[in-house]
Coordinates of C-alpha atoms and ligand atoms in Angstrom, one line a residue:
E334 CA -11.4 18.8 -31.0
E335 CA -10.4 16.0 -28.5
F336 CA -6.6 16.8 -29.6
N337 CA -7.6 20.2 -28.3
A338 CA -8.3 19.1 -24.6
S339 CA -5.0 17.3 -24.6
V340 CA -3.3 20.4 -25.6
R341 CA -5.3 22.5 -23.5
S342 CA -3.2 22.6 -20.7
G343 CA 0.5 21.9 -22.2
E344 CA 2.6 24.8 -22.3
S345 CA 4.7 23.5 -25.1
L346 CA 2.7 25.1 -28.2
S347 CA 2.5 28.4 -27.0
G348 CA 6.4 29.5 -27.3
S349 CA 6.5 27.7 -30.8
G350 CA 5.4 28.5 -34.2
S351 CA 5.0 32.5 -34.9
T352 CA 6.0 35.0 -32.6
D353 CA 3.1 37.6 -31.9
S354 CA 0.4 36.0 -29.8
G355 CA -2.6 34.9 -31.3
G356 CA -1.1 34.7 -35.2
C357 CA 0.7 31.9 -35.6
Q358 CA -0.7 29.6 -37.8
R359 CA -1.8 27.1 -35.2
G360 CA -3.8 29.9 -33.9
D361 CA -7.2 27.8 -34.7
S362 CA -6.5 25.0 -32.3
L363 CA -5.1 27.3 -29.4
D364 CA -7.6 29.7 -29.9
L365 CA -10.1 26.9 -29.6
S366 CA -8.6 25.5 -26.3
N367 CA -8.7 28.5 -24.4
K368 CA -12.0 29.5 -24.9
G369 CA -12.9 25.9 -24.0
D370 CA -10.5 26.3 -20.6
S371 CA -12.1 29.7 -19.8
R372 CA -15.4 29.2 -20.6
W373 CA -16.3 26.2 -18.1
P374 CA -16.3 27.9 -15.1
R375 CA -17.8 31.3 -15.9
Q376 CA -21.1 30.0 -17.9
N377 CA -23.9 29.2 -15.9
S378 CA -26.7 28.6 -18.2
L379 CA -28.3 24.8 -18.4
S380 CA -27.9 24.9 -22.3
M381 CA -27.4 21.3 -24.1
K382 CA -24.6 22.8 -26.1
E383 CA -22.2 22.9 -23.3
W384 CA -22.4 18.9 -23.4
D385 CA -20.5 16.7 -25.3
I386 CA -23.1 14.2 -25.7
P387 CA -26.8 15.0 -26.3
Y388 CA -28.6 12.7 -24.3
D389 CA -30.9 11.5 -26.9
E390 CA -27.6 10.3 -28.7
L391 CA -27.2 7.9 -25.9
R392 CA -29.0 4.3 -25.8
L393 CA -29.0 2.8 -22.3
F394 CA -29.9 -0.9 -22.0
E395 CA -29.3 -2.7 -19.1
V396 CA -28.3 -1.6 -15.1
I397 CA -24.8 -2.8 -14.7
G398 CA -24.9 -1.9 -10.7
T399 CA -26.1 0.8 -8.2
G400 CA -23.6 2.7 -6.4
R401 CA -24.2 5.6 -3.8
F402 CA -25.2 8.5 -6.0
G403 CA -26.3 7.0 -9.2
T404 CA -27.1 3.9 -11.5
V405 CA -24.5 2.6 -14.2
Y406 CA -25.9 1.2 -17.6
R407 CA -24.4 -0.6 -19.8
G408 CA -25.3 1.6 -22.8
S409 CA -24.4 2.6 -26.4
W410 CA -22.5 5.6 -27.9
H411 CA -20.7 4.8 -31.1
G412 CA -20.0 1.5 -29.6
A413 CA -20.3 0.3 -26.2
V414 CA -20.4 2.3 -23.2
A415 CA -20.6 2.5 -19.4
V416 CA -23.1 5.6 -18.2
K417 CA -23.2 6.4 -14.9
V418 CA -26.4 8.8 -14.4
L419 CA -26.4 10.8 -11.0
H420 CA -30.3 10.9 -9.9
V421 CA -30.5 14.6 -9.1
H422 CA -33.3 15.3 -7.2
S423 CA -33.7 18.8 -7.5
L424 CA -32.4 21.2 -9.9
S425 CA -34.1 24.5 -9.1
D426 CA -32.6 25.2 -5.7
D427 CA -28.9 26.5 -6.8
C428 CA -26.7 25.8 -10.0
V429 CA -23.5 24.9 -7.7
P430 CA -23.6 21.2 -8.5
L431 CA -24.3 22.0 -12.1
D432 CA -21.2 24.2 -11.7
T433 CA -19.0 21.6 -10.0
F434 CA -20.1 18.9 -13.0
K435 CA -19.0 21.1 -15.4
H436 CA -15.5 22.0 -13.8
E437 CA -15.3 18.3 -13.1
V438 CA -16.1 17.1 -16.5
A439 CA -13.7 19.8 -18.1
T440 CA -11.1 18.3 -15.7
F441 CA -11.7 14.5 -16.9
R442 CA -11.7 15.8 -20.4
K443 CA -7.9 16.0 -20.5
T444 CA -7.1 12.7 -18.8
R445 CA -5.6 10.2 -21.0
H446 CA -3.5 7.6 -19.4
E447 CA -3.5 3.5 -20.6
N448 CA -4.5 2.9 -16.6
L449 CA -7.6 5.5 -16.4
V450 CA -10.8 4.8 -17.9
L451 CA -11.6 6.6 -20.8
F452 CA -13.5 9.6 -20.3
M453 CA -16.0 10.3 -23.4
G454 CA -18.0 13.0 -22.5
A455 CA -20.9 14.1 -20.2
C456 CA -24.8 14.9 -20.9
M457 CA -27.4 16.5 -19.1
K458 CA -31.0 16.3 -19.0
P459 CA -32.6 17.8 -16.3
P460 CA -33.0 16.2 -14.0
R461 CA -30.4 13.7 -14.8
L462 CA -26.5 14.3 -15.0
A463 CA -24.6 11.3 -16.8
I464 CA -21.1 10.5 -17.4
V465 CA -20.2 8.7 -20.4
T466 CA -16.9 6.6 -20.2
S467 CA -15.8 3.4 -21.7
L468 CA -17.2 0.4 -20.8
C469 CA -14.8 -1.9 -18.5
K470 CA -14.3 -5.4 -19.3
G471 CA -13.0 -7.7 -16.8
M472 CA -13.8 -7.4 -12.8
T473 CA -12.5 -4.8 -10.1
L474 CA -10.0 -5.7 -7.9
Y475 CA -13.0 -5.8 -5.4
T476 CA -14.4 -8.5 -7.2
H477 CA -11.4 -10.4 -7.5
I478 CA -10.2 -9.9 -3.9
H479 CA -13.2 -10.0 -1.9
L480 CA -16.0 -12.1 -4.0
R481 CA -14.0 -14.5 -5.9
K482 CA -11.2 -14.6 -3.3
D483 CA -8.8 -14.6 -5.9
K484 CA -5.0 -14.6 -4.2
F485 CA -2.7 -12.5 -5.5
T486 CA 0.8 -13.2 -4.8
A487 CA 3.2 -10.7 -3.9
N488 CA 4.5 -10.2 -7.4
K489 CA 1.1 -10.0 -8.7
S490 CA 0.4 -7.3 -6.2
V491 CA 3.3 -5.4 -7.0
I492 CA 2.8 -5.1 -10.7
V493 CA -0.8 -4.3 -10.1
A494 CA 0.0 -1.8 -7.5
Q495 CA 2.4 -0.3 -10.0
Q496 CA -0.2 0.4 -12.5
I497 CA -2.1 2.1 -10.0
S498 CA 1.0 4.3 -9.1
Q499 CA 1.2 5.2 -12.6
G500 CA -2.5 6.0 -13.1
M501 CA -2.5 7.9 -10.0
G502 CA 0.4 10.0 -10.4
Y503 CA -0.4 11.1 -13.8
L504 CA -3.7 12.2 -11.9
H505 CA -2.0 14.0 -9.4
A506 CA 0.2 15.6 -12.1
R507 CA -2.8 16.9 -13.7
G508 CA -3.7 18.3 -10.3
I509 CA -6.7 15.6 -10.4
I510 CA -7.2 14.7 -6.8
H511 CA -9.0 11.0 -6.8
K512 CA -11.2 11.2 -3.6
D513 CA -12.6 7.9 -4.0
L514 CA -9.6 5.3 -5.2
K515 CA -10.8 1.7 -3.4
T516 CA -10.8 -1.6 -4.8
K517 CA -14.8 -1.2 -6.0
N518 CA -13.1 1.7 -8.5
I519 CA -10.3 -0.2 -9.9
F520 CA -10.8 -2.8 -12.7
L521 CA -8.3 -5.5 -13.9
E522 CA -8.6 -5.9 -17.6
N523 CA -6.3 -8.9 -18.9
G524 CA -3.8 -8.1 -16.1
K525 CA -4.2 -4.2 -17.3
V526 CA -5.2 -2.2 -14.1
V527 CA -7.8 0.5 -14.7
I528 CA -9.0 3.0 -12.6
T529 CA -12.6 4.8 -12.6
D530 CA -14.4 7.5 -11.1
F531 CA -11.6 9.9 -10.5
G532 CA -12.8 13.3 -8.9
L533 CA -16.7 12.4 -9.0
F534 CA -16.9 12.3 -5.5
S535 CA -17.5 15.9 -5.1
V536 CA -20.0 16.3 -7.9
T537 CA -21.9 13.2 -6.4
K538 CA -21.7 14.3 -2.9
L539 CA -23.2 17.8 -3.9
C540 CA -26.0 16.2 -6.0
F541 CA -27.0 14.1 -3.1
G542 CA -25.7 16.3 -0.3
N543 CA -29.4 16.5 1.0
N544 CA -29.8 13.0 0.9
L545 CA -27.7 11.3 2.9
R546 CA -29.0 9.6 5.9
G547 CA -30.5 12.4 8.6
D548 CA -28.2 12.6 11.1
S549 CA -26.2 9.6 10.7
L550 CA -23.0 9.9 9.0
G551 CA -24.4 7.8 6.4
I552 CA -21.0 5.7 5.7
P553 CA -21.3 3.1 3.7
A554 CA -19.2 -0.4 4.4
G555 CA -15.9 -0.8 3.2
W556 CA -15.3 3.0 2.7
L557 CA -14.0 4.1 5.9
C558 CA -10.9 2.2 5.6
Y559 CA -9.8 4.4 3.2
L560 CA -10.3 7.5 4.6
A561 CA -7.1 9.1 6.1
P562 CA -6.8 10.1 9.6
E563 CA -7.6 13.9 9.0
L564 CA -10.6 12.8 6.6
C565 CA -11.8 10.5 9.4
R566 CA -11.4 13.5 12.0
A567 CA -13.3 15.9 9.9
L568 CA -16.1 13.4 9.4
T569 CA -19.3 14.8 11.4
P570 CA -23.2 14.9 10.2
H571 CA -23.3 17.1 7.2
A572 CA -19.7 17.9 6.7
S573 CA -18.9 15.2 4.2
L574 CA -19.3 18.3 1.7
I575 CA -15.7 19.4 3.2
L576 CA -13.8 16.6 3.8
P577 CA -10.5 17.7 3.1
F578 CA -9.3 15.4 0.6
S579 CA -5.9 15.7 -0.7
K580 CA -3.2 14.2 -2.8
A581 CA -2.0 12.4 0.4
T582 CA -5.7 11.3 1.3
D583 CA -5.2 9.4 -2.1
V584 CA -2.0 7.9 -1.1
Y585 CA -3.8 6.7 2.3
A586 CA -6.3 4.9 0.3
F587 CA -4.0 3.4 -1.9
G588 CA -2.3 1.8 1.3
T589 CA -5.6 0.2 2.1
V590 CA -5.9 -1.0 -1.2
W591 CA -2.1 -2.2 -1.3
Y592 CA -3.2 -3.7 1.9
E593 CA -6.7 -5.7 0.6
L594 CA -4.3 -7.2 -2.7
L595 CA -1.8 -8.9 -0.1
C596 CA -4.0 -9.8 2.6
G597 CA -7.5 -10.6 1.0
E598 CA -9.5 -8.7 3.3
Y599 CA -10.4 -5.0 4.5
P600 CA -8.0 -3.7 7.3
F601 CA -10.3 -3.2 10.5
K602 CA -12.2 -6.0 9.4
S603 CA -15.6 -6.5 11.2
Q604 CA -15.0 -3.3 13.4
P605 CA -18.2 -1.3 14.0
P606 CA -17.7 2.2 12.0
E607 CA -17.2 4.0 15.4
A608 CA -14.7 2.2 16.4
V609 CA -12.6 2.8 13.3
I610 CA -13.0 6.3 13.0
W611 CA -11.7 6.7 16.6
Q612 CA -8.8 4.8 16.1
V613 CA -7.8 5.8 13.1
G614 CA -8.3 9.5 14.1
K615 CA -6.2 8.9 16.8
G616 CA -3.1 7.3 14.6
V617 CA -4.0 3.6 15.1
K618 CA -2.8 1.6 12.3
Q619 CA -4.1 -2.1 11.3
S620 CA -1.7 -4.5 12.7
L621 CA 0.4 -6.2 10.5
A622 CA 1.8 -8.6 12.8
S623 CA 0.1 -11.8 11.5
M624 CA 0.7 -10.5 7.8
Q625 CA 2.9 -12.8 5.8
A626 CA 5.0 -10.3 3.8
S627 CA 8.4 -9.2 3.6
R628 CA 9.5 -5.7 5.4
D629 CA 9.6 -3.7 2.3
I630 CA 5.8 -4.7 1.6
K631 CA 4.9 -3.7 5.4
D632 CA 7.0 -0.4 4.9
I633 CA 5.3 0.8 2.1
L634 CA 2.2 -0.2 3.9
M635 CA 2.8 1.9 7.0
L636 CA 4.2 4.9 4.9
C637 CA 1.2 5.3 2.9
W638 CA -0.9 5.1 6.4
S639 CA 1.4 7.6 8.0
Y640 CA -0.8 9.7 10.2
R641 CA 1.1 12.9 9.3
S642 CA -0.2 13.7 5.5
H643 CA 3.1 14.9 4.7
E644 CA 4.8 12.1 5.8
R645 CA 3.5 9.9 3.0
P646 CA 5.0 9.4 -0.2
D647 CA 3.9 10.6 -3.8
F648 CA 3.2 8.2 -6.2
P649 CA 6.1 8.3 -8.1
A650 CA 7.9 7.7 -5.1
L651 CA 5.5 4.9 -4.3
L652 CA 6.7 3.4 -7.8
S653 CA 10.3 3.5 -7.6
T654 CA 10.1 2.1 -4.3
L655 CA 7.4 -0.7 -5.8
Q656 CA 10.1 -1.2 -9.4
K657 CA 12.8 -1.5 -6.5
L658 CA 11.3 -4.4 -4.5
P659 CA 13.0 -7.6 -5.2
R660 CA 11.0 -9.9 -7.2
K661 CA 10.7 -13.6 -6.1
R662 CA 11.4 -16.1 -8.6
L663 CA 8.2 -18.0 -8.3
A664 CA 7.9 -21.3 -9.8
R665 CA 5.1 -20.7 -12.5
S666 CA 2.9 -24.1 -13.0
P667 CA 2.3 -24.0 -16.6
S668 CA -1.7 -24.8 -15.6
H669 CA -1.7 -21.5 -14.0
P670 CA 0.3 -19.0 -16.2
V671 CA 0.6 -15.4 -15.0
H672 CA -1.2 -13.1 -17.1
L673 CA 0.7 -10.0 -15.6
S674 CA 3.8 -10.4 -17.3
R675 CA 3.4 -7.7 -19.4
S676 CA 4.4 -4.9 -17.5
A677 CA 6.4 -7.4 -15.0
D678 CA 9.8 -7.3 -17.2
S679 CA 10.1 -3.9 -17.2
Ligands
ADP757 P1 -18.9 1.7 -6.9 O1 -17.9 2.2 -7.5 O2 -19.4 2.2 -5.4 O3 -19.3 0.1 -7.2 P2 -20.6 2.7 -9.2 O4 -21.7 3.8 -9.1 O5 -19.2 3.6 -9.5 O6 -20.6 2.3 -7.6 O7 -20.8 1.8 -10.1 C1 -21.7 0.9 -10.2 C2 -21.6 -0.7 -10.5 O8 -21.0 0.0 -11.9 C3 -20.2 -1.3 -10.1 O9 -20.8 -2.6 -10.0 C4 -18.9 -0.8 -11.0 O10 -18.4 -1.9 -11.1 C5 -19.8 -0.8 -12.4 N1 -19.1 0.1 -13.4 C6 -19.1 1.3 -12.9 N2 -18.6 1.9 -14.2 C7 -18.3 1.1 -14.6 C8 -17.6 1.1 -16.3 N3 -16.8 2.2 -16.8 N4 -17.5 0.0 -16.6 C9 -17.9 -1.1 -16.4 N5 -18.6 -1.4 -15.1 C10 -18.7 0.1 -14.6
MG758 MG1 -17.5 3.1 -8.9

């Protein structure tokens, strides 16, 4: 089943094997996968059969945290998992959120990459939608940077940024826009980057579209600075459903993550949301004047934060730029070994 999911979008099998379509020896897996692909967008019923994981098989333990749209539990399903339960207030009005949810789940199933959280399945039991992923060990970059105030050297930042670029490059190659790339959605497990919550933004927004605080923009702190100018400009009350997310807006968000790694704080720190929206929307960037970093490191920031989306690099380009950065030979004290050496020596 899982194998089919990975084969589904690959072209390689279709031309191999026997000559006529559907009659080849590998027809079984191909048929299944084709069905799997076309079934999702078409079907509107709410039957449980469509869901990978029956809710009853899930065991939920303590709450790990509560985000904007749902509650994350430590759970168990054939081992330790994280279960994000999206609280949907009403399923009766229309099934658009459910269709979107199904569509996105179908997309997640196709993701398998070292730097992406393992998507294990989803389940639905009205009024609940749940997404089951592997449980991330370690802490988020947000915790490291903003809570523990851990310092990331330039070298360490580069290694982390390379892994983020690799995971994001994979997502984009699969046609998936993250839409919520931020340090809170990036875990560091023994030096390995694990990105979470990709592509979830629209479904969670859809489920909670009516729940966003009245006529205020309902902008949580620490979200705004990831929004590209074109997103800031599109921000109006109630317009959050139609924000023009793109691969380039993900790259802008990556720029902010890069800044946090290097500076230990958010850009536009302690400025009110209105001021940030106004400035970013007009093309103003966080000043890098007081930043201690080499020119090429700052150049990456400026490129990712380009006002015009087409001027931002894509992730493969970022990766190769990051790989070409001169690596400083830092004196490593034996008491503070660098744990990130695995992908450093490539
Ligand atoms: P946010 O990303 O804005 O912090 P979430 O709802 O995504 O909000 O997450 C809520 C909490 O659950 C956070 O503390 C997050 O680190 C944690 N969490 C989310 N997904 C996982 C996971 N797969 N493994 C471990 N912890 C997770
Ligand atoms: Mg998250």
